[in-house]
Tab-separated table of C-alpha atoms in Angstrom:
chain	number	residue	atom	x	y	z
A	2	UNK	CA	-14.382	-66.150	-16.750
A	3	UNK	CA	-13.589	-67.821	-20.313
A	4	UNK	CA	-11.034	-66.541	-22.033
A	5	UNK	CA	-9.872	-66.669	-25.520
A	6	UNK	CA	-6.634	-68.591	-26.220
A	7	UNK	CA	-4.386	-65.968	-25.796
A	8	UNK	CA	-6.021	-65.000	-23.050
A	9	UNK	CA	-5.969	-68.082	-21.110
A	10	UNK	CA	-2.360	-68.532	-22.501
A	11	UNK	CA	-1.234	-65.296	-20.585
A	12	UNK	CA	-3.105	-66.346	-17.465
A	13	UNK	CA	-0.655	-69.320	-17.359
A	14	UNK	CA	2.247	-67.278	-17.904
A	15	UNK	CA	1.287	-65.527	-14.918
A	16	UNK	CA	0.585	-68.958	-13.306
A	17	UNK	CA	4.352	-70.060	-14.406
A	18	UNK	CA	2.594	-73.171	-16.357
A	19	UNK	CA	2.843	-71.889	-19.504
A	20	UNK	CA	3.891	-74.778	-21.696
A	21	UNK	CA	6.691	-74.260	-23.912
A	22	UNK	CA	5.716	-74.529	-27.733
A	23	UNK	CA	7.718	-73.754	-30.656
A	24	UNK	CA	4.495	-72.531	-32.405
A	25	UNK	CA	4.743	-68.946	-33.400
A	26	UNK	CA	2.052	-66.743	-32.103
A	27	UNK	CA	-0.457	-65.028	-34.543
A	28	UNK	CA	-0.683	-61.311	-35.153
A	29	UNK	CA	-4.344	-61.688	-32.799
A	30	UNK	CA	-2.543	-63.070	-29.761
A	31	UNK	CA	0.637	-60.993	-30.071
A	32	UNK	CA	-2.165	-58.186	-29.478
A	33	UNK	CA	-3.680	-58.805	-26.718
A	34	UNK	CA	-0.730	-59.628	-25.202
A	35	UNK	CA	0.644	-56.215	-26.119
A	36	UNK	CA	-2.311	-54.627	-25.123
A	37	UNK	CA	-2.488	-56.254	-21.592
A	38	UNK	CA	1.294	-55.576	-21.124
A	39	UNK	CA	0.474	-52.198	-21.624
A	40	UNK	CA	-2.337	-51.915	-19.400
A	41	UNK	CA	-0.529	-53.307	-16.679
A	42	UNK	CA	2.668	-51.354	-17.104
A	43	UNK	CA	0.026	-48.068	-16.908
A	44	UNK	CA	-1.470	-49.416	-13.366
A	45	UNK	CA	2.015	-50.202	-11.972
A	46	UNK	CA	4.105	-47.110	-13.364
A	47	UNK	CA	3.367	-43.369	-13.961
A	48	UNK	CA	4.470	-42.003	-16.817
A	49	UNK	CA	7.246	-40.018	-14.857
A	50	UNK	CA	8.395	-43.205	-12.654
A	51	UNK	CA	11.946	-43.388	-12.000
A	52	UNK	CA	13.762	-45.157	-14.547
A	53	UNK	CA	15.349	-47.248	-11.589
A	54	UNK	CA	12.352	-48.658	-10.338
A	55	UNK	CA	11.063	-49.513	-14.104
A	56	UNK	CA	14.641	-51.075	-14.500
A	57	UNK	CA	14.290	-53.308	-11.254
A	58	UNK	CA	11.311	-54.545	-12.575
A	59	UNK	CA	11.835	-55.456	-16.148
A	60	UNK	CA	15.481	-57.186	-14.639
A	61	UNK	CA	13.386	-59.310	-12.270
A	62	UNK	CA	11.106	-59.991	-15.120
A	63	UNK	CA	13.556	-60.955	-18.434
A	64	UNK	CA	17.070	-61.853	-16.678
A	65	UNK	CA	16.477	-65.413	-16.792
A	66	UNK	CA	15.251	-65.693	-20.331
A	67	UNK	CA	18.616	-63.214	-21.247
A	68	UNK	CA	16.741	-61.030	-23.038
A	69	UNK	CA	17.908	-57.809	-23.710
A	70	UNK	CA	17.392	-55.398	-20.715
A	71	UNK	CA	17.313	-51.596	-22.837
A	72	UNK	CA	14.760	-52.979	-25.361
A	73	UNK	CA	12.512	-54.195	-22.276
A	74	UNK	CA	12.745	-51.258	-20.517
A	75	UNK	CA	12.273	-49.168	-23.932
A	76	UNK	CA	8.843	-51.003	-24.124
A	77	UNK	CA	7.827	-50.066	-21.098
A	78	UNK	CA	8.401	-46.880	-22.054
A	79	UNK	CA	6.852	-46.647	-24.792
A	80	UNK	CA	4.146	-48.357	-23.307
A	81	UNK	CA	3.568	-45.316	-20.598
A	82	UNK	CA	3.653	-42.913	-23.910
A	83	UNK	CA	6.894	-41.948	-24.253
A	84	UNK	CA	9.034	-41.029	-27.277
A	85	UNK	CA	11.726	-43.954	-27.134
A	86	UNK	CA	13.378	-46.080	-30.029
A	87	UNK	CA	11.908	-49.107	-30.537
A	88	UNK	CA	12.168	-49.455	-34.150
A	89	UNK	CA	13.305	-52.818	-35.043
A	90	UNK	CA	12.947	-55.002	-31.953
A	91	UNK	CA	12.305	-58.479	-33.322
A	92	UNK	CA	8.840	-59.552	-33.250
A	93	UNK	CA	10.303	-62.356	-30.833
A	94	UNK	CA	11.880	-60.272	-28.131
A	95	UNK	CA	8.804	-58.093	-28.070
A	96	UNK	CA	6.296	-61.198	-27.514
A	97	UNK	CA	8.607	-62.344	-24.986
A	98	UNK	CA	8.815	-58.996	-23.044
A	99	UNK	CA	5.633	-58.089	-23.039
A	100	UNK	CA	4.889	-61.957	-21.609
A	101	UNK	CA	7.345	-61.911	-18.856
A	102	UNK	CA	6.945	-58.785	-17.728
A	103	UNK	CA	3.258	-58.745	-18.181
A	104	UNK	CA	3.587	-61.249	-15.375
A	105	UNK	CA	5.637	-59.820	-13.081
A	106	UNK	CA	3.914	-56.635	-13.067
A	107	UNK	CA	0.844	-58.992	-12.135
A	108	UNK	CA	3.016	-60.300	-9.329
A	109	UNK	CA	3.919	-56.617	-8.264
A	110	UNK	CA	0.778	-55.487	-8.775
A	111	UNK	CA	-0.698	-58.448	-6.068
A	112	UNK	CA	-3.597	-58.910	-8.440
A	113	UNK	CA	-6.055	-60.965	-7.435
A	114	UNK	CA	-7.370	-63.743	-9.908
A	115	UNK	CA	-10.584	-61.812	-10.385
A	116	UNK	CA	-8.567	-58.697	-11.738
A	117	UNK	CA	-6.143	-60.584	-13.361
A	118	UNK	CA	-9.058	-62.333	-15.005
A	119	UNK	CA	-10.582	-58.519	-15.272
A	120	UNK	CA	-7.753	-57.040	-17.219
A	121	UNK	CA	-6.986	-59.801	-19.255
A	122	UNK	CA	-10.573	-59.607	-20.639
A	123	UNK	CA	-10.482	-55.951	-20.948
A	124	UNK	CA	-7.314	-56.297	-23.424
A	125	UNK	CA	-9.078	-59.098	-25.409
A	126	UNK	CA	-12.209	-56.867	-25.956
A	127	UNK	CA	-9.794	-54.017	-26.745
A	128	UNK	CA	-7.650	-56.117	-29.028
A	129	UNK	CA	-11.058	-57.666	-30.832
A	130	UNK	CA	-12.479	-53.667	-30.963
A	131	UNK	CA	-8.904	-52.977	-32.558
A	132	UNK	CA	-8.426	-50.420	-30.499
A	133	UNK	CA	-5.116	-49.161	-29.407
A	134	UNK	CA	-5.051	-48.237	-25.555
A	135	UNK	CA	-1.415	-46.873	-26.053
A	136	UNK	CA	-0.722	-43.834	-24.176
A	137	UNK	CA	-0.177	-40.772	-26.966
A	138	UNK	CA	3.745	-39.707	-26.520
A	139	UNK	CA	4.007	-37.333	-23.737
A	140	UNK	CA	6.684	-34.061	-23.172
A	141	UNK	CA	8.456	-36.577	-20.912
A	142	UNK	CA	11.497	-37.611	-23.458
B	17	UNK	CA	53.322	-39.003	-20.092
B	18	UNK	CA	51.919	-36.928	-18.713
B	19	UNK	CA	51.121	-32.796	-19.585
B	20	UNK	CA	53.178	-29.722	-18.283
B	21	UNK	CA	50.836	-26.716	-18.151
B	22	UNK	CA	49.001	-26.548	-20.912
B	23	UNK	CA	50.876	-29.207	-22.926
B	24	UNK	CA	49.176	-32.670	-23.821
B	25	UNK	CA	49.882	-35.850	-24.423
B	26	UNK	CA	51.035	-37.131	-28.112
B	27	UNK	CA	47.020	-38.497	-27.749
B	28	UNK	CA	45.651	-35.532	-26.175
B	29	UNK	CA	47.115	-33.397	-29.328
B	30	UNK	CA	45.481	-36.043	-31.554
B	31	UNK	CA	42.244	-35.423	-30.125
B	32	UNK	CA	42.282	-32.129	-29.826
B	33	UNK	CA	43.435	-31.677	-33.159
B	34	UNK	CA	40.492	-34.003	-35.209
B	35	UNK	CA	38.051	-32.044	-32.432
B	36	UNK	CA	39.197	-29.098	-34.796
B	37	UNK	CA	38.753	-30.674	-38.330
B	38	UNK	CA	35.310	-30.016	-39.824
B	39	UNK	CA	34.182	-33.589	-39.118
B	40	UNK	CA	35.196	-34.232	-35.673
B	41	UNK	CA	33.730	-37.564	-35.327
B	42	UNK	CA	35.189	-38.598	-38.685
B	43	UNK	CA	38.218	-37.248	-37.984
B	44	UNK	CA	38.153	-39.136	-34.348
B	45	UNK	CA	37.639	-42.473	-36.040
B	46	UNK	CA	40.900	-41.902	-37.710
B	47	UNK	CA	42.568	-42.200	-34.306
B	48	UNK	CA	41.497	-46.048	-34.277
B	49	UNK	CA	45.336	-46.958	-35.260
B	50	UNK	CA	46.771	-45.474	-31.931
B	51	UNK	CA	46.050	-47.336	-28.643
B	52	UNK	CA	47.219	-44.356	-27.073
B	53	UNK	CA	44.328	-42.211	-28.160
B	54	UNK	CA	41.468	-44.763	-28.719
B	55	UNK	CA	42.220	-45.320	-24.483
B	56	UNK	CA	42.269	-41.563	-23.819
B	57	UNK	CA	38.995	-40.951	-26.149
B	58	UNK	CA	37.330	-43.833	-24.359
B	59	UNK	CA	38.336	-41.846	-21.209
B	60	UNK	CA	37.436	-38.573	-22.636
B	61	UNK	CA	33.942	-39.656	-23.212
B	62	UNK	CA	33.568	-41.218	-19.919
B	63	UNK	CA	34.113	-37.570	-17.851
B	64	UNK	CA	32.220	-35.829	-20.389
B	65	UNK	CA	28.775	-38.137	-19.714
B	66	UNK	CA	29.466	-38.086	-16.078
B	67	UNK	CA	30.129	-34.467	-15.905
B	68	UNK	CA	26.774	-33.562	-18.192
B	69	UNK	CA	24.531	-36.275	-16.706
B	70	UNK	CA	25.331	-37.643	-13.592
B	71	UNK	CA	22.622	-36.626	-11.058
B	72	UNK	CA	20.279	-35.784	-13.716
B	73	UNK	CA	17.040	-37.722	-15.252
B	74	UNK	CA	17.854	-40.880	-17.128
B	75	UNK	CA	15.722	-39.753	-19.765
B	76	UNK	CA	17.238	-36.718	-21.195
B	77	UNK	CA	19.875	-39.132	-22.691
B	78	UNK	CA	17.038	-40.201	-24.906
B	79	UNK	CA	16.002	-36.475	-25.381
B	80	UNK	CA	19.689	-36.105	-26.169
B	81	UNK	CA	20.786	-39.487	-28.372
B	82	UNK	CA	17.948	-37.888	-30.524
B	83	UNK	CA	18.628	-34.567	-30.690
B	84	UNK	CA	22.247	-35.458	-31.399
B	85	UNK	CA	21.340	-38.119	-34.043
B	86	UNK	CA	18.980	-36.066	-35.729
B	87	UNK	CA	21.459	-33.295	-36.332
B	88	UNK	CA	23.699	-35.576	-37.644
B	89	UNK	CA	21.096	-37.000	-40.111
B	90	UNK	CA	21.281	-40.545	-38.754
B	91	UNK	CA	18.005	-42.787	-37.327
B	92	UNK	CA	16.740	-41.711	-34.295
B	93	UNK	CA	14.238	-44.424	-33.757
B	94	UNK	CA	15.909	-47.779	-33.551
B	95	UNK	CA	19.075	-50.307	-33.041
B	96	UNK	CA	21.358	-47.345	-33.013
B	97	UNK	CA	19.698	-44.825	-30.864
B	98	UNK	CA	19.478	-47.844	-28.357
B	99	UNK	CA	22.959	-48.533	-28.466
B	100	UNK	CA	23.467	-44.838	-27.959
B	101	UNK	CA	22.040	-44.639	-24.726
B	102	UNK	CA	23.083	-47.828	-23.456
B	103	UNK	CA	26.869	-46.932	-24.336
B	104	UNK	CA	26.007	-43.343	-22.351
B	105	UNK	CA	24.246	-45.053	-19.148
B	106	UNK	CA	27.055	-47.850	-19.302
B	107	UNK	CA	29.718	-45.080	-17.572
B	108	UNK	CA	27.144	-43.925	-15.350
B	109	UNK	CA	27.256	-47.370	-13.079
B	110	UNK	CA	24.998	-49.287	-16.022
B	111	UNK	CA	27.398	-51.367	-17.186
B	112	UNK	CA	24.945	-54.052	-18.038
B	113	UNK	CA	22.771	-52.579	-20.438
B	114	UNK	CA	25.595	-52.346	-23.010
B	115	UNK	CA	27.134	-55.918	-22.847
B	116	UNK	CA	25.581	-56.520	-26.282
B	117	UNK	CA	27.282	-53.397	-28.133
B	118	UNK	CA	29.925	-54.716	-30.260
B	119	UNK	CA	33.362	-52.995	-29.365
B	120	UNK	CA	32.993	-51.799	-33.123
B	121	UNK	CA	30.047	-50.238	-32.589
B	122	UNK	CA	30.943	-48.777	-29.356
B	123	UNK	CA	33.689	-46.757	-30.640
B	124	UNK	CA	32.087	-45.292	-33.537
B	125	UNK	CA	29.157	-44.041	-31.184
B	126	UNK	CA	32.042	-42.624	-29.166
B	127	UNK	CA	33.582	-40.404	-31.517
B	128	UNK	CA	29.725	-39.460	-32.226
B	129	UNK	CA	29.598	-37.893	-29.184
B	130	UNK	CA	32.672	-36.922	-28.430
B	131	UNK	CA	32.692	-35.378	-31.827
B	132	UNK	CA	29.600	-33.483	-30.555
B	133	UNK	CA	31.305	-31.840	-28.062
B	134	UNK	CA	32.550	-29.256	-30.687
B	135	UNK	CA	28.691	-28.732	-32.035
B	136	UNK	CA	28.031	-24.967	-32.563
B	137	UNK	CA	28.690	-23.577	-30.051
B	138	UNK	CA	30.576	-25.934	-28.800
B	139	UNK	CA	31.368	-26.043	-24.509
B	140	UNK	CA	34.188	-23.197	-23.813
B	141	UNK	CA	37.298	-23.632	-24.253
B	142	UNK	CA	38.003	-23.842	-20.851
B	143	UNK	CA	35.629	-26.634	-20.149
B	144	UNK	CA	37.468	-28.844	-22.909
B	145	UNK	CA	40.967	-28.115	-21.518
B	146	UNK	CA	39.304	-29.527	-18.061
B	147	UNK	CA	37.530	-32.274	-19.422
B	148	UNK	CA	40.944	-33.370	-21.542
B	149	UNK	CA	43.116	-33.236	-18.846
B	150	UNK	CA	40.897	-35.031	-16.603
B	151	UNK	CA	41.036	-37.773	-19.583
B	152	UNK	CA	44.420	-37.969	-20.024
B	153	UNK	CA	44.979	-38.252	-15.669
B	154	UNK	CA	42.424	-41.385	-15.944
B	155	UNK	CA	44.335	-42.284	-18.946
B	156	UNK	CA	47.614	-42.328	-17.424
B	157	UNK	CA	46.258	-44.309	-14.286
B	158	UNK	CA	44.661	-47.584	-16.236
């Protein structure tokens, strides 16, 4: 399956060969990465999953990179449609999150390179359509 | 040191006594100049989050960081409702997601919520007696 660049550059992130650049992503890549991170935080969590088990998974996913742990788990929050503060995250730590932890929910998730390569297209075709697969908030606070 | 009945400590009467001005938390961050009282408000916070959420849902501290900042006019959807929560789930054995609050920072969102505790209506009387003089015991033990 051919990817675009983002896409392919997420599939090595999973892969853990992701080459370190200092070249800041566009808006377009940030996107689909966003939009994949959120796809994959909806097939691994429910909207009402323990906070615990959310929290074990963004620690596995950002403590190496020290990234802050409450603005991780806020994202995956938010991306499962709930009302949480994110305002102000730098565009940095939320590239980063939804990288890392796009790739560990892969890893919990046991997908297999087809659906990998599946949902990675499906966010690229959602990011190119512009449209945003983000859960509506929910009653859940 | 410690209280006799119903008698506090030179801190508890501190506390008690900006709890009863018409800006609590205001009045609280006037206390910064005693150790005495900044240790016993610290405390006084930490039985008041355990005793209101301990056992329940992580996520009504969200529901409540912005219910409490919106009353008090303040941004509900950022840095500071963040560092809200984390400061709340840090005494409830999440110590971790609050490393980054500045001790600054910390003790102003303490005498938020400690302020809060007086919020129309307020808990009874009874229950901020309790809550006080379980502060000042932890106090009096660190």
């Amino acid at each position: 399956m051919t990817h675009t660049e983002a896409g392919r550059y997420l599939r090595l992130v999973v892969a853990e060969e992701a080459p370190r650049t200092g070249d800041t992503p566009d808006s377009g890549a940030r996107r689909v990465w966003e939009i994949a991170f959120g796809l994959a935080a909806r097939r691994r969590f429910e909207t009402d999953s323990p906070l615990a088990e959310i929290g074990r998974t963004v620690t596995a996913a950002v403590r190496s990179a020290a990234l802050p742990l409450l603005e991780a788990e806020m994202l995956v929050r938010e991306a499962l449609g709930e009302q949480v503060p994110v305002d102000g995250i730098a565009e940095s730590v939320r590239t980063a999150v939804h990288l890392l932890v796009f790739a560990r929910l892969a890893d919990e998730l046991a997908l297999t390179d087809d659906e990998l390569d599946s949902l990675i297209a499906q966010a690229e075709e959602l990011a190119a359509a512009g449209i945003s697969p983000r859960s509506e908030p929910t009653g859940v606070p | 040191m410690g209280q006799t009945g119903t008698l506090y400590t030179a801190a508890g009467r501190l506390l008690l006594d900006a709890l009863g001005e018409k800006s609590p938390a205001r009045s609280l961050s006037h206390c910064a100049g005693s150790p005495g009282a900044v240790r016993l408000l610290r405390e006084l916070f930490t039985v008041a989050v355990r005793r209101g959420f301990v056992g329940r849902d992580p996520r009504d501290i969200t529901a409540y960081v912005r219910d409490l900042l919106d009353y008090q006019s303040l941004p509900a959807g950022g840095e500071f409702a963040r560092q809200a929560e984390a400061v709340m789930r840090s005494v409830l054995g999440e110590p971790e997601v609050a490393y980054a609050v500045s001790d600054r920072r910390r003790f102003e969102l303490i005498c938020l919520m400690v302020g809060d505790l007086v919020r129309p209506p307020g808990v009874p009387t009874g229950e901020l007696v309790a809550l006080m003089r379980q502060a000042e015991r932890r106090a009096a033990r660190s």
